[in-house]
PDB file of C-alpha atoms in Angstrom:
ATOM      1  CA  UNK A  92      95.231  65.553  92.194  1.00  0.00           C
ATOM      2  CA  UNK A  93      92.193  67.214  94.083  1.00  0.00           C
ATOM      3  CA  UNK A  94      94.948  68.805  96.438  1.00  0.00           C
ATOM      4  CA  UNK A  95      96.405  70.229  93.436  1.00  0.00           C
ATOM      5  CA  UNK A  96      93.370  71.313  91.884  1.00  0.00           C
ATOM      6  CA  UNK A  97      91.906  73.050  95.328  1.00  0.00           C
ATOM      7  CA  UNK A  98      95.408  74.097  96.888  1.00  0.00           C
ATOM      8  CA  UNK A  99      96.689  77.525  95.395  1.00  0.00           C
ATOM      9  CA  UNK A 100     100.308  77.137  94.406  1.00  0.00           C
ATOM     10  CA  UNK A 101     103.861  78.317  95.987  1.00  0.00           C
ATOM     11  CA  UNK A 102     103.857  80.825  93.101  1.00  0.00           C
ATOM     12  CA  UNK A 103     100.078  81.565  93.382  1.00  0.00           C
ATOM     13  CA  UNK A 104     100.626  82.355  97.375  1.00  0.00           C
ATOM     14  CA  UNK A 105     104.033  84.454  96.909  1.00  0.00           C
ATOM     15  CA  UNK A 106     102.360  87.029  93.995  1.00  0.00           C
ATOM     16  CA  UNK A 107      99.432  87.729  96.824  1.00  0.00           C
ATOM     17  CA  UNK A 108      99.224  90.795  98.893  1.00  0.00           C
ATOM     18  CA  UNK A 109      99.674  90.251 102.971  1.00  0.00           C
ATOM     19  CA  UNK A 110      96.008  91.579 103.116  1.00  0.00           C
ATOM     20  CA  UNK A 111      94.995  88.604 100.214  1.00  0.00           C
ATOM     21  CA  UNK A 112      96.770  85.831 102.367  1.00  0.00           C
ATOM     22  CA  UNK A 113      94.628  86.914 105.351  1.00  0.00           C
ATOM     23  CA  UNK A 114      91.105  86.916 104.116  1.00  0.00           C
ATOM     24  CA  UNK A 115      92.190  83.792 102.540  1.00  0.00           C
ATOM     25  CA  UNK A 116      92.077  82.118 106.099  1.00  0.00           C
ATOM     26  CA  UNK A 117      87.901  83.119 105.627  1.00  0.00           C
ATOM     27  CA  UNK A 118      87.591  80.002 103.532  1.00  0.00           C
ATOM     28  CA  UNK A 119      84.006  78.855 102.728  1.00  0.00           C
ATOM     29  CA  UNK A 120      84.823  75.306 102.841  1.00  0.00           C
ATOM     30  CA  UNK A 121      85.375  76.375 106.825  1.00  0.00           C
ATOM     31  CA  UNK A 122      81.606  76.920 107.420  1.00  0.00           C
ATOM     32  CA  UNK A 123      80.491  72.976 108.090  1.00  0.00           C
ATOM     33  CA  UNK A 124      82.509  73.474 110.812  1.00  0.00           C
ATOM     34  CA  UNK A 125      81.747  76.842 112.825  1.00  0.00           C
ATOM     35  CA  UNK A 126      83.610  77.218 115.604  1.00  0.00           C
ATOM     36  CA  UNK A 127      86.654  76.918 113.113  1.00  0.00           C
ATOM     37  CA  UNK A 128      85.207  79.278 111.224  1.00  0.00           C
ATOM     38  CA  UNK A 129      84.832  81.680 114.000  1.00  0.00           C
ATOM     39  CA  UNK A 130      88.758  81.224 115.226  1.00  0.00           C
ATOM     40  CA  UNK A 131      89.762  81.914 111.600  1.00  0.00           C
ATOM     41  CA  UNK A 132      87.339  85.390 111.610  1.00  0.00           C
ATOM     42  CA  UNK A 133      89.136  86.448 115.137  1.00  0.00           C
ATOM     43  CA  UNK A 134      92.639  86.104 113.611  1.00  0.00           C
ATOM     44  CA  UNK A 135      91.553  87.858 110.791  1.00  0.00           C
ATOM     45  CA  UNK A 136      89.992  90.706 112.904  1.00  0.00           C
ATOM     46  CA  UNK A 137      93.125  91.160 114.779  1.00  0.00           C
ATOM     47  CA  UNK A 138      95.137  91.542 111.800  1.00  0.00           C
ATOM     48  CA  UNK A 139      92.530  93.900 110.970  1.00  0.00           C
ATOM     49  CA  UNK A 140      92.313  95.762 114.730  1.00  0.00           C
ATOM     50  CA  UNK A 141      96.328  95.541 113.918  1.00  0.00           C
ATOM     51  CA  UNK A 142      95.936  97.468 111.088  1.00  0.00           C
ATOM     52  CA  UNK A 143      93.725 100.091 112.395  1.00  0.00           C
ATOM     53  CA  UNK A 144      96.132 100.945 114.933  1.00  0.00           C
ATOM     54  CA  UNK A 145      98.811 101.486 112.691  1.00  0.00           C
ATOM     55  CA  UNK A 146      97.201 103.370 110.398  1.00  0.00           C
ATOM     56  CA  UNK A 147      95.908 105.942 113.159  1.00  0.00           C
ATOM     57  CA  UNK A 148      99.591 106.003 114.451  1.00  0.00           C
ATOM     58  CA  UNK A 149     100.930 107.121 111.380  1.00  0.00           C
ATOM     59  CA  UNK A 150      98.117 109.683 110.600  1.00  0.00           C
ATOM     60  CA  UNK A 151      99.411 111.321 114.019  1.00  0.00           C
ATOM     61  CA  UNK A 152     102.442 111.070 113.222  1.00  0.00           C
ATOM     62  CA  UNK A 153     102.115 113.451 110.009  1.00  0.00           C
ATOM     63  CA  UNK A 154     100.621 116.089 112.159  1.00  0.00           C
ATOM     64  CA  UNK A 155     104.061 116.730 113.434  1.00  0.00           C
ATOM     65  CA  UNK A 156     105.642 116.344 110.217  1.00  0.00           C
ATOM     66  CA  UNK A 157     104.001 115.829 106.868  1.00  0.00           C
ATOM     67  CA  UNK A 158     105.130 112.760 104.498  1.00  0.00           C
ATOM     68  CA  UNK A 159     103.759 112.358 101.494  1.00  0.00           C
ATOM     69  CA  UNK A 160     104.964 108.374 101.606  1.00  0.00           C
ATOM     70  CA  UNK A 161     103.392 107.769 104.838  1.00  0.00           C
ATOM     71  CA  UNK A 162     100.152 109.871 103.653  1.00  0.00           C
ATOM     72  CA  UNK A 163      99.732 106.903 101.481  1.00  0.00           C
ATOM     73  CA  UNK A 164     100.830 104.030 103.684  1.00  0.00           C
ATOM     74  CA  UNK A 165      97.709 105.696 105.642  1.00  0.00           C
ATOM     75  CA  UNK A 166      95.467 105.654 102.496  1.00  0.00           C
ATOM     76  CA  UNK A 167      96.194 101.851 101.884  1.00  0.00           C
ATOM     77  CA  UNK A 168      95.525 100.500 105.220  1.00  0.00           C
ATOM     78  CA  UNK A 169      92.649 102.550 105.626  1.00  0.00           C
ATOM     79  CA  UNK A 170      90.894 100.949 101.849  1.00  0.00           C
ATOM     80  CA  UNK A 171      92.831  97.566 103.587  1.00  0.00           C
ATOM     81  CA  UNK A 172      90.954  97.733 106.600  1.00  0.00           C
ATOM     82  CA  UNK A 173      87.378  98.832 104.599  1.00  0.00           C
ATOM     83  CA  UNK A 174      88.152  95.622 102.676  1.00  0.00           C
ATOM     84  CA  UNK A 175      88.518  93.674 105.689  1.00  0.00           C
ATOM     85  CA  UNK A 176      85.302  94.477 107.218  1.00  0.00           C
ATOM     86  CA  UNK A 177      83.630  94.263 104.014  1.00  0.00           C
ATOM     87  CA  UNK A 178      84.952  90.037 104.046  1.00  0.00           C
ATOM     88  CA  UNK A 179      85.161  89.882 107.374  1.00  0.00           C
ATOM     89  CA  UNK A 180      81.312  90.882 107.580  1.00  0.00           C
ATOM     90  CA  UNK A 181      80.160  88.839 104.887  1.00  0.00           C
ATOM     91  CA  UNK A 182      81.476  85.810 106.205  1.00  0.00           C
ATOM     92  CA  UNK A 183      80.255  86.050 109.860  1.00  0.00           C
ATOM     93  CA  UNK A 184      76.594  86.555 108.352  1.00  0.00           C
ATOM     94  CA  UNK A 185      77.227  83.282 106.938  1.00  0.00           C
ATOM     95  CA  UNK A 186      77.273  81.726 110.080  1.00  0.00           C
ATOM     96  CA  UNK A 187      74.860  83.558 111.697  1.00  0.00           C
ATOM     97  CA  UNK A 188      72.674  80.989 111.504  1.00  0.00           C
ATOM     98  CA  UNK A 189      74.574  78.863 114.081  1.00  0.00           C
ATOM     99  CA  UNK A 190      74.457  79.498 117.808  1.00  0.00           C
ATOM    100  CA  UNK A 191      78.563  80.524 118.099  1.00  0.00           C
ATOM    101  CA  UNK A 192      80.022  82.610 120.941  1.00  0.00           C
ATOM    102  CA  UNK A 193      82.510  84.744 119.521  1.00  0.00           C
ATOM    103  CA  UNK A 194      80.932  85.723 116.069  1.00  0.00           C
ATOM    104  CA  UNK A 195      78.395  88.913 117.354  1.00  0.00           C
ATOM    105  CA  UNK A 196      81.920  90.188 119.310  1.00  0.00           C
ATOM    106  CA  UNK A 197      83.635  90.058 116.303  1.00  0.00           C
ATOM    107  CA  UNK A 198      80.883  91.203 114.427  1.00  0.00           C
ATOM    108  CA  UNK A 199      80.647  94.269 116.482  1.00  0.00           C
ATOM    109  CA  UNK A 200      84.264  95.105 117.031  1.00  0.00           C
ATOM    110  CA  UNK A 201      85.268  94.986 113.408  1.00  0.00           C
ATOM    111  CA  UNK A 202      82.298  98.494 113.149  1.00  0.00           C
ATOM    112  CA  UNK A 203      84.646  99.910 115.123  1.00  0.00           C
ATOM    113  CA  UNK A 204      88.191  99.171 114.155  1.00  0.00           C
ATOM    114  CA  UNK A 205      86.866 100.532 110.880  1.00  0.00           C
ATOM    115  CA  UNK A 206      85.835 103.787 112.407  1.00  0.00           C
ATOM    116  CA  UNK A 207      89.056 103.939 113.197  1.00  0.00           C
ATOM    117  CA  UNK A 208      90.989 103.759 110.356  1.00  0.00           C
ATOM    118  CA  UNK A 209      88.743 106.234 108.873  1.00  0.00           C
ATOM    119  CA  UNK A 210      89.330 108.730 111.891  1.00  0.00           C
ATOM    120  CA  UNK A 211      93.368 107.789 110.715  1.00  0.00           C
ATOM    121  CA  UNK A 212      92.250 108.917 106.793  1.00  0.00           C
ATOM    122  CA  UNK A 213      90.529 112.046 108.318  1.00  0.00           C
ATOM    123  CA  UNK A 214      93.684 113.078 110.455  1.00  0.00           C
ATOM    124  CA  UNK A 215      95.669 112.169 107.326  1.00  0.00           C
ATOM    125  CA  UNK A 216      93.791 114.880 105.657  1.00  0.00           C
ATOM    126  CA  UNK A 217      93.764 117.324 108.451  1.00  0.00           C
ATOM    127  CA  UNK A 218      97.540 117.094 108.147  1.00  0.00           C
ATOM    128  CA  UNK A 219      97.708 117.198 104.576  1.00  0.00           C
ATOM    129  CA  UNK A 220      95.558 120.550 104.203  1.00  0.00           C
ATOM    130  CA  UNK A 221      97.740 121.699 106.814  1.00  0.00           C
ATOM    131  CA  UNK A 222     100.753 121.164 104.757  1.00  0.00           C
ATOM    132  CA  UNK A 223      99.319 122.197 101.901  1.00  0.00           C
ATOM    133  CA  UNK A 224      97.795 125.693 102.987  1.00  0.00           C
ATOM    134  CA  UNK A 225     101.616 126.054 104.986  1.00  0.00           C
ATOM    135  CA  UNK A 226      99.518 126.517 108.175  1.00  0.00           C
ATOM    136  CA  UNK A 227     102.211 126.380 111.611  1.00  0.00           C
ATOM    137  CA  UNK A 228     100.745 126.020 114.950  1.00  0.00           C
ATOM    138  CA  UNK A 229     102.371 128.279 117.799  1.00  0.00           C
ATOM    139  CA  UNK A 230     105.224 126.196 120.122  1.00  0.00           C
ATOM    140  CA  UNK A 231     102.805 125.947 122.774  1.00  0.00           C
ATOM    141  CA  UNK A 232     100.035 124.544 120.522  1.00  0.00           C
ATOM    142  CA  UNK A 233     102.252 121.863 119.342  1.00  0.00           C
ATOM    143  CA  UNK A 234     103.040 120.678 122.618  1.00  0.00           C
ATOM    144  CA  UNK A 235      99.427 119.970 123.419  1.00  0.00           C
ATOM    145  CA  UNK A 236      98.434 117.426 120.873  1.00  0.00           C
ATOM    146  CA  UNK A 237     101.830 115.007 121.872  1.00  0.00           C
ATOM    147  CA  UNK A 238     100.198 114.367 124.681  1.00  0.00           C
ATOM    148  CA  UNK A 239      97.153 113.857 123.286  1.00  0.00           C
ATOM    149  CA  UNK A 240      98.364 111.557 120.896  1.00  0.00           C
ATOM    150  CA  UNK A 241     100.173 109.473 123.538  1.00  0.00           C
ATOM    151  CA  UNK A 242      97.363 109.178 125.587  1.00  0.00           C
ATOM    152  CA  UNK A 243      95.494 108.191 122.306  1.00  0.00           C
ATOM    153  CA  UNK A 244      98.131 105.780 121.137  1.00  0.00           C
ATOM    154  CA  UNK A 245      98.556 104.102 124.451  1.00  0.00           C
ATOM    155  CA  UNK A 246      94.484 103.229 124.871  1.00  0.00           C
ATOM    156  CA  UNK A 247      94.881 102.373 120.950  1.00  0.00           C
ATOM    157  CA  UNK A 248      97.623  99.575 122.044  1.00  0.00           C
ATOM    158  CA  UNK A 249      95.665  98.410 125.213  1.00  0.00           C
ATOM    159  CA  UNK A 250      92.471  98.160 123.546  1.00  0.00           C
ATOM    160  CA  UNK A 251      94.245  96.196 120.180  1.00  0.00           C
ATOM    161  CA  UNK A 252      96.107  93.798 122.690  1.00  0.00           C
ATOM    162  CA  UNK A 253      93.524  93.098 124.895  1.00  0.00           C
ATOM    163  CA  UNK A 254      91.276  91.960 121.826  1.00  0.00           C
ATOM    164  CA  UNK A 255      94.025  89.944 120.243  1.00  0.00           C
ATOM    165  CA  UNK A 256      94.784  88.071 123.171  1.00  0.00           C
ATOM    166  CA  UNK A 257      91.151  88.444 124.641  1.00  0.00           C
ATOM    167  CA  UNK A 258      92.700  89.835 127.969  1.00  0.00           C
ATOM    168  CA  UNK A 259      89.806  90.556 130.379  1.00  0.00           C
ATOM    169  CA  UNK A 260      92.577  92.844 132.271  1.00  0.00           C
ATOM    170  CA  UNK A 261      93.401  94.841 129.929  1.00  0.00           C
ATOM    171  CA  UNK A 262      90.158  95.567 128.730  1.00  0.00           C
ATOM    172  CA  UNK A 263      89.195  96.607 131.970  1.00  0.00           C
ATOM    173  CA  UNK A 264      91.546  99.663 131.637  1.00  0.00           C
ATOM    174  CA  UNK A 265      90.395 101.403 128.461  1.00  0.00           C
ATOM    175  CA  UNK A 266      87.062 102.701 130.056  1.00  0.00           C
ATOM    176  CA  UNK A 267      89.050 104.456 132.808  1.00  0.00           C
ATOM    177  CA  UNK A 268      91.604 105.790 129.666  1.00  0.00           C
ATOM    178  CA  UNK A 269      88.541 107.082 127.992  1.00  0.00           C
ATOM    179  CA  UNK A 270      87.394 109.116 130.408  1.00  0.00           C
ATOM    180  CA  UNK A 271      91.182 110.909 130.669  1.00  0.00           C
ATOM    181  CA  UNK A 272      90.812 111.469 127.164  1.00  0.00           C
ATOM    182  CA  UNK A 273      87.526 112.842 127.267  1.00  0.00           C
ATOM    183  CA  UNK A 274      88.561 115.281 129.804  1.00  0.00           C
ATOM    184  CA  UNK A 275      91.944 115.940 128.082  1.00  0.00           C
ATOM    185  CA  UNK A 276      90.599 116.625 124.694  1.00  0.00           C
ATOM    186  CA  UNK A 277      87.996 119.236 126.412  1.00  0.00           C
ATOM    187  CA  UNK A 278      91.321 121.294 128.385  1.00  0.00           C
ATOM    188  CA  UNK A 279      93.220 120.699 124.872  1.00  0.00           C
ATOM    189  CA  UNK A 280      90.570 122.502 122.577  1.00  0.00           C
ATOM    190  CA  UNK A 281      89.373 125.119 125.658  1.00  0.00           C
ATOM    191  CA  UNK A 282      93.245 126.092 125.728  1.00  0.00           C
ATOM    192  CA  UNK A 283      93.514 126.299 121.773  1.00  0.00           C
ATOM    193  CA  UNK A 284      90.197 128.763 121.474  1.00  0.00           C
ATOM    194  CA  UNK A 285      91.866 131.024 123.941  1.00  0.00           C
ATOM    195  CA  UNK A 286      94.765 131.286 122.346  1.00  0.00           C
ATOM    196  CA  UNK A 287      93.291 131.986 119.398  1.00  0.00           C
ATOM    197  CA  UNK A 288      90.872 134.294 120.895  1.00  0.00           C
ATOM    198  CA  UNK A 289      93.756 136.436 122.130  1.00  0.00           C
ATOM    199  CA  UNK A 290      95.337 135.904 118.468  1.00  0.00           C
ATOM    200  CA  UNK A 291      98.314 133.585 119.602  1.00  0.00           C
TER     201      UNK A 291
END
């Protein structure tokens, strides 16, 4: 009977959203015993890191095409993703009273895969004003950004994995990545004001 009462039901779990079955793995009853607690909050963030990841994926890809379905795919996992930290932060200040490894690093990370999903909602909109004002970049100013965005997308998927799988190796290799994308995104924009300069 308490199993019943407590449980949700088959029906109850198949009418909830994949983003309602996750934060339903931040259970309070999970507290008396923290270091479940903080597993449960690090699969949660990596759905959440997941998430991020596709969201700023699919903003990029509607700078080469725009798509008003995908435009709201990006929408939804960006107000996901705020949701997510929202729970996600709650319920690590809950146990911030114990003395856990693991919950600051989650703490911390899930700032950031936030950030990201907004950066996807702001390249979203980039590429929807872009569409909607029928603005066209020259040949040569489209090539630029693919490989920006592949160098983007490919430190996106290292950092992601290397978090979900807490891989020390990968990690290693984003800082290097960064700094290639630093220097990238400087030649990229240098190259774009000249050509504009010289009305190209």
């Amino acid at each position: 009977k308490l199993a019943c009462l407590t449980l949700p039901t088959h029906e109850d779990v198949k009418e909830m959203s994949e983003t309602d079955k996750t934060l339903s793995l931040l259970d309070s009853r999970f507290l008396d015993t923290p270091a479940y607690a903080v597993e449960q909050s690090r699969q949660v963030a990596s759905v959440m890191a997941d998430k991020s990841r596709k969201a700023m994926d699919l903003a990029m890809e509607l700078l080469q095409g725009y798509d008003e379905a995908k435009a709201e795919q990006v929408a939804q996992m960006e107000t996901d993703v705020d949701r997510f930290e929202d729970e996600l932060g709650t319920y690590l200040v809950k146990l911030s009273s114990r003395q856990l490894s693991g919950k600051d690093t989650i703490l911390h990370c899930i700032g950031d895969f936030e950030r990201i999903s907004d950066h996807a909602r702001n390249v979203k909109e980039a590429a929807q004003e872009m569409y909607d004002k029928k603005l066209d970049f020259s040949d040569k100013a489209q090539e630029e950004p693919k490989v920006f965005e592949r160098a983007v997308h490919d430190i996106l998927d290292i950092t992601m994995n290397s978090f979900i799988k807490g891989d020390l190796n990968l990690a290693r290799q984003v800082e290097p990545m960064e700094e290639v994308i630093d220097g990238l995104s400087l030649d990229v924009k240098q190259r774009h004001v000249r050509r504009l300069r010289k009305g190209k």
